[in-house]
Coordinates of C-alpha atoms in Angstrom, one line a residue:
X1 CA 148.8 80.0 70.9
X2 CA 144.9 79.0 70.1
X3 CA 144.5 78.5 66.8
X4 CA 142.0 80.3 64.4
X5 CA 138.4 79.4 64.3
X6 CA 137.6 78.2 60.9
X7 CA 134.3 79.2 59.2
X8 CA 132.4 76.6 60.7
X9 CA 132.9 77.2 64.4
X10 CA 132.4 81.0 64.1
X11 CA 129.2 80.4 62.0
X12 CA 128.5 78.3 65.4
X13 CA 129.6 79.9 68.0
X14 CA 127.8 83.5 66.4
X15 CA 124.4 81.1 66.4
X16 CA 124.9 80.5 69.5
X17 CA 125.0 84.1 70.4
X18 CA 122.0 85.1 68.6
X19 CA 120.0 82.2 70.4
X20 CA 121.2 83.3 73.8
X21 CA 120.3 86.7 73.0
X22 CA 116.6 85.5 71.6
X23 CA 116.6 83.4 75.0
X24 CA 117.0 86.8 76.9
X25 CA 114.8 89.0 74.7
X26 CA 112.0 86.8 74.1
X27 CA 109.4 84.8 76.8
X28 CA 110.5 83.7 80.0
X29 CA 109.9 81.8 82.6
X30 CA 107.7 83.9 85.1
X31 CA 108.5 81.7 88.4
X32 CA 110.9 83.8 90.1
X33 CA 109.1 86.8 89.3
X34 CA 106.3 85.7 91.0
X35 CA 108.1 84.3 93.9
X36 CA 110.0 87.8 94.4
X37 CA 105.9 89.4 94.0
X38 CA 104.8 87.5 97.1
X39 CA 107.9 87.9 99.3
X40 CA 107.2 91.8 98.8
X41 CA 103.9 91.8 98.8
X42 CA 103.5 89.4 102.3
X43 CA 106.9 91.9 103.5
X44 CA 104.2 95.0 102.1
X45 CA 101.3 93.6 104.2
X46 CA 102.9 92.6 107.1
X47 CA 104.7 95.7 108.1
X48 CA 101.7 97.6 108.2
X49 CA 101.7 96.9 111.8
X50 CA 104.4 98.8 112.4
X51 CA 102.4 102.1 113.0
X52 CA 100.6 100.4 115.5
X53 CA 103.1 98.5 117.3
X54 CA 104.9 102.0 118.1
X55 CA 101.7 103.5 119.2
X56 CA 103.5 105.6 122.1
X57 CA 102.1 105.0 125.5
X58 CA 104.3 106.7 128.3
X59 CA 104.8 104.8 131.8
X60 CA 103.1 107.2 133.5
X61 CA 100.1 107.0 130.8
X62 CA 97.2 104.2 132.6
X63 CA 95.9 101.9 129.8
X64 CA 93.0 103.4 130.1
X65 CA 89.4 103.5 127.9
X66 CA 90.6 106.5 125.9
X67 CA 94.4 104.1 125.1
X68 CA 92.1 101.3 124.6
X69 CA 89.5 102.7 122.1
X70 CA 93.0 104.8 120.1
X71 CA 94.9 101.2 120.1
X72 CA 91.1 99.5 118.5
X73 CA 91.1 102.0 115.8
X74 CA 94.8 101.4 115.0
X75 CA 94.4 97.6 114.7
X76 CA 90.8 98.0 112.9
X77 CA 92.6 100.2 110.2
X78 CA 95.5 97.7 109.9
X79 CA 93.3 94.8 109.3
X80 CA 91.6 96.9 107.0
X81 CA 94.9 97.8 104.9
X82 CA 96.0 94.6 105.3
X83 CA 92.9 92.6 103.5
X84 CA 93.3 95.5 100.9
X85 CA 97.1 94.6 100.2
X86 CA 95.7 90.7 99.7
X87 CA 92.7 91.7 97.4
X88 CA 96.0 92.9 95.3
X89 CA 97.6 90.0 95.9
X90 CA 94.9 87.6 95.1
X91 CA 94.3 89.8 91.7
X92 CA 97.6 89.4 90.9
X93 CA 97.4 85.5 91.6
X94 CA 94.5 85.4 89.1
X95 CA 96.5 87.7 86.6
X96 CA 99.5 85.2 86.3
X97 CA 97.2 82.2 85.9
X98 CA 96.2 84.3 82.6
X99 CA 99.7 85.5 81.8
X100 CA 102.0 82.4 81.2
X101 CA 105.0 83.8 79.8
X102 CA 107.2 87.1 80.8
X103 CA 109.5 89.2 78.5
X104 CA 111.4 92.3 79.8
X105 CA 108.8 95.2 79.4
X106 CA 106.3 92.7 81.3
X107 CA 108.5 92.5 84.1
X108 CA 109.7 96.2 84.1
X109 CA 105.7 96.9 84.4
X110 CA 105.1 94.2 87.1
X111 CA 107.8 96.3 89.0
X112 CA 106.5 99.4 88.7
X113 CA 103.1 97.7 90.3
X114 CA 105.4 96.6 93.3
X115 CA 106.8 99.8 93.2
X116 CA 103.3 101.4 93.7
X117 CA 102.7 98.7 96.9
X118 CA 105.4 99.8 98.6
X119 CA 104.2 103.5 99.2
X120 CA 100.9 101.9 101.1
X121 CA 102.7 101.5 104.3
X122 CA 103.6 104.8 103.9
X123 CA 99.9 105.9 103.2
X124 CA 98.3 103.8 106.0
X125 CA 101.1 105.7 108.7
X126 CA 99.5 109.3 107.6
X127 CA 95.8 108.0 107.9
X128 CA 96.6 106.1 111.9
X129 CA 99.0 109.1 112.3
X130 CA 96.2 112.0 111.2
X131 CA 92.9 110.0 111.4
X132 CA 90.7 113.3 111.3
X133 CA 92.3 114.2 108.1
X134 CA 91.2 112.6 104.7
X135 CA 94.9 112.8 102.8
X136 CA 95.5 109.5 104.3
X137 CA 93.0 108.2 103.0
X138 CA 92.9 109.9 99.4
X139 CA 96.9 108.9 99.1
X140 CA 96.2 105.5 100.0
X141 CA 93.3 105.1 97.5
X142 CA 95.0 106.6 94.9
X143 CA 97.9 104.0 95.3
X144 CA 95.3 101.1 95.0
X145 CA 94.2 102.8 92.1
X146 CA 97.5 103.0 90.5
X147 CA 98.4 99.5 91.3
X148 CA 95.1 98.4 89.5
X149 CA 96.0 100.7 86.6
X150 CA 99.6 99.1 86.2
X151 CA 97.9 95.5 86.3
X152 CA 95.9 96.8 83.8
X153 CA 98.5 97.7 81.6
X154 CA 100.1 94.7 82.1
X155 CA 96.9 92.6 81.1
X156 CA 96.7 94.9 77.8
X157 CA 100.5 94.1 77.2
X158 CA 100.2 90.3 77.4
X159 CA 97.0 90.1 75.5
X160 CA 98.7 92.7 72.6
X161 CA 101.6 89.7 72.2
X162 CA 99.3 86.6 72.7
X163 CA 102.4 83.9 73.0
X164 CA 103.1 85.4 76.5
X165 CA 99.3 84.2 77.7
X166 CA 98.7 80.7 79.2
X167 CA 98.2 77.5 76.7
X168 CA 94.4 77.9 77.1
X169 CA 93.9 81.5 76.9
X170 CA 96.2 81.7 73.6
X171 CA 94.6 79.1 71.8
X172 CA 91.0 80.3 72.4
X173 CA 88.5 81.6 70.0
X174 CA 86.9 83.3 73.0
X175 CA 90.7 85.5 73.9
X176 CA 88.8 89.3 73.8
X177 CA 85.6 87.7 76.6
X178 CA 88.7 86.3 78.2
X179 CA 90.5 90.0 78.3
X180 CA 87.4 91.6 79.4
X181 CA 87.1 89.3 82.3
X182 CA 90.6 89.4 83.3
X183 CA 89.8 93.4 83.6
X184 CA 86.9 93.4 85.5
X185 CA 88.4 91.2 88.0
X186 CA 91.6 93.4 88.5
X187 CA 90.0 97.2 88.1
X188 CA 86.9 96.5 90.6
X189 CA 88.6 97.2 93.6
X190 CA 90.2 100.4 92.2
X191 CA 87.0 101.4 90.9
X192 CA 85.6 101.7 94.5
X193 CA 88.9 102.9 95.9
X194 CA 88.0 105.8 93.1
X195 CA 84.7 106.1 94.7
X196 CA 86.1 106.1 97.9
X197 CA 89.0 109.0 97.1
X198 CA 86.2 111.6 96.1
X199 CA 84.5 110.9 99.3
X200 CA 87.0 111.3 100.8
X201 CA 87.3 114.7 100.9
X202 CA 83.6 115.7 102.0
X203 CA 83.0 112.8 104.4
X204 CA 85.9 110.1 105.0
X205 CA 83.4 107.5 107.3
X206 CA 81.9 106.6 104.1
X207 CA 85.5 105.9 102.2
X208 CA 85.9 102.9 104.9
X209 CA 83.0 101.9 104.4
X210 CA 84.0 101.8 100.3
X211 CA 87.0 99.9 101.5
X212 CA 86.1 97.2 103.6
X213 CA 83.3 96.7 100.4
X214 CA 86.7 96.2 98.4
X215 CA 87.4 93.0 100.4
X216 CA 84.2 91.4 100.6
X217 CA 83.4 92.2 96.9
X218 CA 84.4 88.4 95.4
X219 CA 82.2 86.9 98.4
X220 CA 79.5 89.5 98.1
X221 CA 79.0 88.6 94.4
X222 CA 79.3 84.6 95.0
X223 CA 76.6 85.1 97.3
X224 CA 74.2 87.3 95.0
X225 CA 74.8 85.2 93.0
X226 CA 73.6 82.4 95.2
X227 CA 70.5 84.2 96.4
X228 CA 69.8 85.0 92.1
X229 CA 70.1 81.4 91.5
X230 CA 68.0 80.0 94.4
X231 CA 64.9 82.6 93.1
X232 CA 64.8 82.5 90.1
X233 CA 66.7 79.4 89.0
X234 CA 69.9 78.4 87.5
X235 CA 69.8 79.1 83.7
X236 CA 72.5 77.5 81.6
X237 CA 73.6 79.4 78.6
X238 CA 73.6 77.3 75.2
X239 CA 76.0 75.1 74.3
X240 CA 77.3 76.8 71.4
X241 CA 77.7 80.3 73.0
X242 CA 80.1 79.2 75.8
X243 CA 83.6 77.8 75.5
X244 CA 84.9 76.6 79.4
X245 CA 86.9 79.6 81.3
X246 CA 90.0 78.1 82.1
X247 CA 90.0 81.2 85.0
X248 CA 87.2 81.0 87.4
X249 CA 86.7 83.9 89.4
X250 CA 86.0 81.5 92.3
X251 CA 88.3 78.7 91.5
X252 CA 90.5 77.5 94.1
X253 CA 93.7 80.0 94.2
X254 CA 97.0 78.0 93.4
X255 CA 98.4 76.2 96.4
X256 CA 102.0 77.0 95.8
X257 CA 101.4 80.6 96.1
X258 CA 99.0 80.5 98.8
X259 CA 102.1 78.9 100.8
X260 CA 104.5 81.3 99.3
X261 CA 102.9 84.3 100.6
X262 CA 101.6 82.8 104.0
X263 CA 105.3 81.8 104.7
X264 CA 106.3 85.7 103.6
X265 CA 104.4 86.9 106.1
X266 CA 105.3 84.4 108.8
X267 CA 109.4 84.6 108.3
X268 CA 108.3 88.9 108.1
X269 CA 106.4 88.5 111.5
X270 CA 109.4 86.8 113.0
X271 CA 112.2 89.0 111.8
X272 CA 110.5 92.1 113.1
X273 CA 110.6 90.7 116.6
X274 CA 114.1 90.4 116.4
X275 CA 114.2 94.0 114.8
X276 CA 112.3 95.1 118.2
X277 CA 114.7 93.4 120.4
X278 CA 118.0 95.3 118.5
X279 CA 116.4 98.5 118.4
X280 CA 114.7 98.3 121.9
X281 CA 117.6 96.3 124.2
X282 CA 120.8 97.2 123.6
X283 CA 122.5 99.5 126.1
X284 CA 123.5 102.9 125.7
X285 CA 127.2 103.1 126.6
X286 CA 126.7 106.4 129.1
X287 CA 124.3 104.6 130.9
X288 CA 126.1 101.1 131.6
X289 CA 129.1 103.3 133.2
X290 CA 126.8 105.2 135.3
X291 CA 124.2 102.8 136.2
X292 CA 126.0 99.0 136.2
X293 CA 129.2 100.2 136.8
X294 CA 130.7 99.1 133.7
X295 CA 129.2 95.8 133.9
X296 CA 127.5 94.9 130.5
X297 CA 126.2 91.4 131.8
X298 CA 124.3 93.3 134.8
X299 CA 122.6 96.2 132.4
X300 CA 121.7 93.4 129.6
X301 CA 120.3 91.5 132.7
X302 CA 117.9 94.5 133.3
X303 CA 116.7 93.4 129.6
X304 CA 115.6 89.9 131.1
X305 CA 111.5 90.2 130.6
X306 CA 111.8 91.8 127.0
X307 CA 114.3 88.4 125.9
X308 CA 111.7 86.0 127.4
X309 CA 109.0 88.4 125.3
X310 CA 110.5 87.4 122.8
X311 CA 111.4 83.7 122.8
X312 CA 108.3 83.8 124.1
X313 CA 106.7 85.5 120.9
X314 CA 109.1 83.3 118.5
X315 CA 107.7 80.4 119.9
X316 CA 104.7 81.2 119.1
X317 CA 104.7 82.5 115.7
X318 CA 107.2 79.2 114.9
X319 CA 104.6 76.9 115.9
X320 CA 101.8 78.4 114.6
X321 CA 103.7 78.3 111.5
X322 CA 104.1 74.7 112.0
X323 CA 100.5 73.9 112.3
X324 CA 99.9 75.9 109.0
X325 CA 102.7 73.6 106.8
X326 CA 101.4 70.9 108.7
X327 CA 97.4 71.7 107.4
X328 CA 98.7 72.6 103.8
X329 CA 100.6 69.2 103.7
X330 CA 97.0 67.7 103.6
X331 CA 95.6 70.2 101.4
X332 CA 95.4 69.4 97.8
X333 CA 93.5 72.5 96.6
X334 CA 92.5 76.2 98.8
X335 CA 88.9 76.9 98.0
X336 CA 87.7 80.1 98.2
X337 CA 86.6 80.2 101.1
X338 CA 89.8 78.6 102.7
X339 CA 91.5 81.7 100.8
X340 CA 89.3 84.2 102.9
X341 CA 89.9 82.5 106.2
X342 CA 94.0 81.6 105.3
X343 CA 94.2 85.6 104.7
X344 CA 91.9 86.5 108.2
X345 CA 94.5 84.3 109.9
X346 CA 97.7 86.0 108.5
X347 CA 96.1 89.2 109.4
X348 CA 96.4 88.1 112.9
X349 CA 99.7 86.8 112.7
X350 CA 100.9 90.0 111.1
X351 CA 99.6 91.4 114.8
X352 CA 101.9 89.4 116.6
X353 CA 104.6 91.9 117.0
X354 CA 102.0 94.1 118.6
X355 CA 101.7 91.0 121.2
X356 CA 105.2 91.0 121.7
X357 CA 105.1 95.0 122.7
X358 CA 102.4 94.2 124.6
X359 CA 104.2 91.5 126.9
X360 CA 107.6 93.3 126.8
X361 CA 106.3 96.4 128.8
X362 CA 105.0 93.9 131.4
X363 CA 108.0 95.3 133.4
X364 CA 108.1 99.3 132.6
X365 CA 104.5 99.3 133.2
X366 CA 103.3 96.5 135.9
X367 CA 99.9 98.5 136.4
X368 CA 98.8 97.8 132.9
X369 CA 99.7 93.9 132.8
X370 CA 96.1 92.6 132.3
X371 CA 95.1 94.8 129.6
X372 CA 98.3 93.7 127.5
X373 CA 97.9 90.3 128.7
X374 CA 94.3 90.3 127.4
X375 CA 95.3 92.0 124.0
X376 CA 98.1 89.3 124.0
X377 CA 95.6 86.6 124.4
X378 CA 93.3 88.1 121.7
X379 CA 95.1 88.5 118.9
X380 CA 96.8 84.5 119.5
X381 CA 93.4 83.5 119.8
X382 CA 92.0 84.9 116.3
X383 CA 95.3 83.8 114.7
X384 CA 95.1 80.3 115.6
X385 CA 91.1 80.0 115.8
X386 CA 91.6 81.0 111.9
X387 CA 93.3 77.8 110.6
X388 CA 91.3 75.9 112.6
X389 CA 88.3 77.1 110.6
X390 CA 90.7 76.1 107.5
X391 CA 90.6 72.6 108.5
X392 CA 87.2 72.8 109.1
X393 CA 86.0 74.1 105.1
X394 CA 89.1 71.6 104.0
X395 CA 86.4 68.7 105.8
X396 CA 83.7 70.4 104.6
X397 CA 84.5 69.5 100.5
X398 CA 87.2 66.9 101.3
X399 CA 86.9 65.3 97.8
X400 CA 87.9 68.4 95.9
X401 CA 90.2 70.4 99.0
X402 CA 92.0 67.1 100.8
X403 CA 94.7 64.4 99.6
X404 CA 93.6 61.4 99.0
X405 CA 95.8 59.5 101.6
X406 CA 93.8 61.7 104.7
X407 CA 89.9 62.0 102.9
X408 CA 88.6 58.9 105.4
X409 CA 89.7 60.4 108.8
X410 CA 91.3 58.1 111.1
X411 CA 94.2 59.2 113.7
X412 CA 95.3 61.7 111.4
X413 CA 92.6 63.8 111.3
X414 CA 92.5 63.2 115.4
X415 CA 96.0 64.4 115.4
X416 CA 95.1 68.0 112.8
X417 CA 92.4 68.6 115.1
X418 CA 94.2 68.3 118.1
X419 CA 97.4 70.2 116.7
X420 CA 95.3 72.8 115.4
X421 CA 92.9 73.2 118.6
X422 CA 96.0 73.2 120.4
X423 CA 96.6 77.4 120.6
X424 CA 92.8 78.6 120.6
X425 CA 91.9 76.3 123.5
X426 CA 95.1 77.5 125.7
X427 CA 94.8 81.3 124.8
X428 CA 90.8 81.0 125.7
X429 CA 91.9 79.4 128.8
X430 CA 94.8 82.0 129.7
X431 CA 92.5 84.7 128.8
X432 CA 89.7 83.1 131.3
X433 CA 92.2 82.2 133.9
X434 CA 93.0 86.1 134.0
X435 CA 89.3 87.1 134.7
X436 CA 88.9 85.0 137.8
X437 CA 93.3 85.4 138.9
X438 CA 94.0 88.6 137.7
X439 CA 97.0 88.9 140.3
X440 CA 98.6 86.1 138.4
X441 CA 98.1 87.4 134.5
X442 CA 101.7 87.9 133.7
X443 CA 102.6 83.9 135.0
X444 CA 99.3 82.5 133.5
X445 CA 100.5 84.2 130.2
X446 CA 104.2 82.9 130.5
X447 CA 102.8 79.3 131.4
X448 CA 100.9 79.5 128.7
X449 CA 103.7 80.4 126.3
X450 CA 106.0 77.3 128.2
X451 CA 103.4 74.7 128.1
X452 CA 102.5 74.9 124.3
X453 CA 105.5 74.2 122.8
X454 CA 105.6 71.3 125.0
X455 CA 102.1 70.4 124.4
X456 CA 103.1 70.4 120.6
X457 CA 106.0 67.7 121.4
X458 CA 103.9 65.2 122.9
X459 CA 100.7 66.0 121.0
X460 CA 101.1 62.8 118.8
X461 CA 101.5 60.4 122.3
X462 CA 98.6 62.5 124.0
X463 CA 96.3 61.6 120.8
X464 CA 97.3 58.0 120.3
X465 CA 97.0 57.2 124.2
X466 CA 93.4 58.9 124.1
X467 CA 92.4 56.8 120.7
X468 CA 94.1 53.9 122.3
X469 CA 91.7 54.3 125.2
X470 CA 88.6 54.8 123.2
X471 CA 89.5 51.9 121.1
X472 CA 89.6 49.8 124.6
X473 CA 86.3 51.7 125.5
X474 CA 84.5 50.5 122.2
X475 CA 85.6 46.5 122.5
X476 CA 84.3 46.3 126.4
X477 CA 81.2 47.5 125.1
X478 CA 78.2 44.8 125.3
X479 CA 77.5 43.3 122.2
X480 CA 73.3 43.0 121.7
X481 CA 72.5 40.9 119.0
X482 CA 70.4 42.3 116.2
X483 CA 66.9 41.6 115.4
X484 CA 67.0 40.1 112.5
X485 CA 70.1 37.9 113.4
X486 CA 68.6 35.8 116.8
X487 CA 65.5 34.5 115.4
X488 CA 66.5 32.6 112.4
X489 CA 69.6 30.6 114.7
X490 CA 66.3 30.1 117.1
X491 CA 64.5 28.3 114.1
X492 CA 67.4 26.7 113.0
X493 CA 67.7 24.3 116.4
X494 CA 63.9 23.4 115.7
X495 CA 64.2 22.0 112.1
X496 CA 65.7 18.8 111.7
X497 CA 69.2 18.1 110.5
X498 CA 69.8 17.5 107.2
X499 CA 70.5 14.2 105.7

């Protein structure tokens, strides 16, 4: 039998209690809220491709100019929707660098904005579906205007109950500027897409022209503001007006989310190829009885160009997610513009699945191979030629962007540039090699797909072999002595030697 608790240990253990239920009720951590924003948010932007990916081209149907110009639109309007869903994203980075705490209500609100994301899918299916009619259009501004009005709210919440704001917003005498910006940056977008919704219904060309302005809207002001500064010169405001914004509409965005949400949309990418392959390659039951005799090895053999699609595919989006942890592993800090091209990369990636249609139907529709096998090419390209141009703005401000272990080159810069050169340069060559052999597309693709990933295991020999060999280059060189070093040894044999 347990004894009875005397007053002491039920004074404690009803403490106790109370604290744990102050724990649950008041601020907490907001880390795995975030974490569980990005995964749905990189899940929200990737499968926006889906619409385009089942674009329905019969076998009969020749890839022709008017298949060409409906599959352009399709993948222009998904890299529209797509930069849209990380303008939301990137407002919502900037938002939780200003938020620093969550309590329930803040989290119930921060769903109800995830809630809202997940109907623009949804949306951008009716406006690729029905692109002559504007509800597409009007529905899917009218999301991005209620996912601005939610982080709205959610801005108004924090700021109402200042000890769930960051360290340096809450202990500002500047907290209502602070508000105010915090505001601007998260309803400008939705502003437009309001602009956008009305035009919408009397002449849609205009909306996407609104909406492509929502994107470019953070670089389109840091470059008037550029052009402001350079005529009529930089004025600094006095001293005593201006405390230090801790949240700087063009600071670098936080590394660890950056990498959350590029790894959402890279595990997304590759799960919906596997989706493909269960929806697209199993047997019907009818048909292995009539047509392979019973034999499920022979009809899943009938399935052997989709499978190598698809390892093919895997491969690629694997290793081109390699090269991105391996480029973030040197980066200490993603500038703004790394943002822009990190996001233009993904956006490419996200069209990988379309790459993997394209190169599955290689058998259904042999007539067509080039086409796909240049769309293929394309889209590996721009998603590869993308991270290179990371490395390149990481060079560009190496003090602020880079380590400190990689900021003086050496074989490790040799070996990012070679790792990360790797997939443009063999997609530009495969897309080449099909103008001038286009009998040979589908095996210059599937080489191309086979030799990368072993290009990638012996990239590291390759590049110290070929610095090994400049290195022997650069000591057989002749040595001339200098100008200013022959002369005085000349003078020196003429004098006398010293007592």
């Amino acid at each position: 039998m347990s004894r009875p608790q005397t007053q002491e240990q039920a004074v404690d253990s009803e403490g106790d209690s109370s604290l744990h239920r102050r724990d649950e009720e008041g601020p907490q951590s907001s880390h795995r809220m975030l974490g569980f924003s990005d995964a749905l948010l990189s899940i929200i932007a990737t499968v926006m491709i889906l619409p385009v990916t089942h674009t329905e081209i019969s076998p009969e149907q020749q890839f022709d100019k008017s298949i060409q110009k409906l599959l352009a639109t399709r993948i222009a309007v998904y890299l529209m929707t797509f930069l849209i869903v990380t303008v939301a994203w990137a407002a919502h980075t900037r938002l939780f660098q200003v938020v620093g705490k969550i309590d329930d209500t803040l989290a119930l609100l921060n769903l109800a904005c995830m809630m809202t994301i997940t109907l623009l899918p949804y949306t951008f299916s009716l406006m690729v579906t029905f692109p002559d009619v504007p509800l597409g259009i009007f529905l899917f501004c009218m999301c991005v205007i209620a996912i601005g009005s939610v982080q709205a709210l959610i801005v108004g919440y924090a700021f109402h109950f200042p000890h769930l704001l960051s360290p340096q917003i809450q202990h500002s005498a500047y907290r209502t500027q602070s508000q105010w910006h915090i505001l601007r940056l998260v309803l400008r977008g939705p502003a437009l897409c309001f602009v956008a919704a009305i035009f919408s219904l009397f002449f849609f060309p205009l909306s996407y022209v609104l909406m492509v302005t929502v994107i470019f809207l953070p670089h389109i002001s840091k470059a008037t503001t550029w052009c402001k500064d350079k005529l009529m010169g930089h004025r600094e405001s006095p001293a005593h007006n201006v405390e230090p914004f801790s949240i700087d509409l063009h600071a670098p965005l936080s590394k660890e989310r950056v990498e959350a949400f590029s790894d959402g949309v890279y595990a997304i990418v590759a799960t919906l190829l596997i989706l493909d392959i269960c929806e697209d390659n199993v047997p019907d039951p009818k048909d292995v009885q009539e047509k392979f005799s019973g034999s499920l090895v022979t009809a899943l053999g009938a399935y052997g160009p989709q499978f190598l699609a698809y390892f093919g595919s895997f491969a690629t989006v694997g290793l081109l997610w390699f090269a991105h942890h391996s480029l973030f592993l040197h980066v200490r800090k993603a500038t703004q513009t790394m943002g822009l091209l990190n996001i233009l990369s993904l956006a490419f990636v996200g069209g990988l699945p379309l790459a993997y249609q394209q190169t599955s139907a290689f058998a259904r529709q042999p007539h067509d191979e080039l086409e796909r096998v240049r769309v293929s090419c394309a889209i590996i390209f721009f998603a590869s030629i993308f991270q290179f141009a990371i490395w390149t703005a990481a060079l560009l401000h190496q003090t602020e962007t880079l380590q400190p272990a990689v900021r003086f080159g050496g074989q490790e810069h040799a070996f990012m540039f070679a790792k990360l050169a790797l997939y443009p340069c063999a997609s530009l060559l495969a897309f080449a090699a099909t103008c001038l052999l286009s009998r040979f597309s589908t095996a210059i693709f599937h080489l191309m797909q086979i030799a990368v990933p072993f290009a990638f295991l012996l990239l590291r020999l390759l590049v110290r072999l070929a610095l090994a060999g400049l290195q022997v280059l650069w000591d057989l060189r002749p040595e001339h002595p200098q100008s200013g070093q022959g002369e005085p040894e000349a003078q020196s044999q003429l004098l006398p030697a010293p007592c």
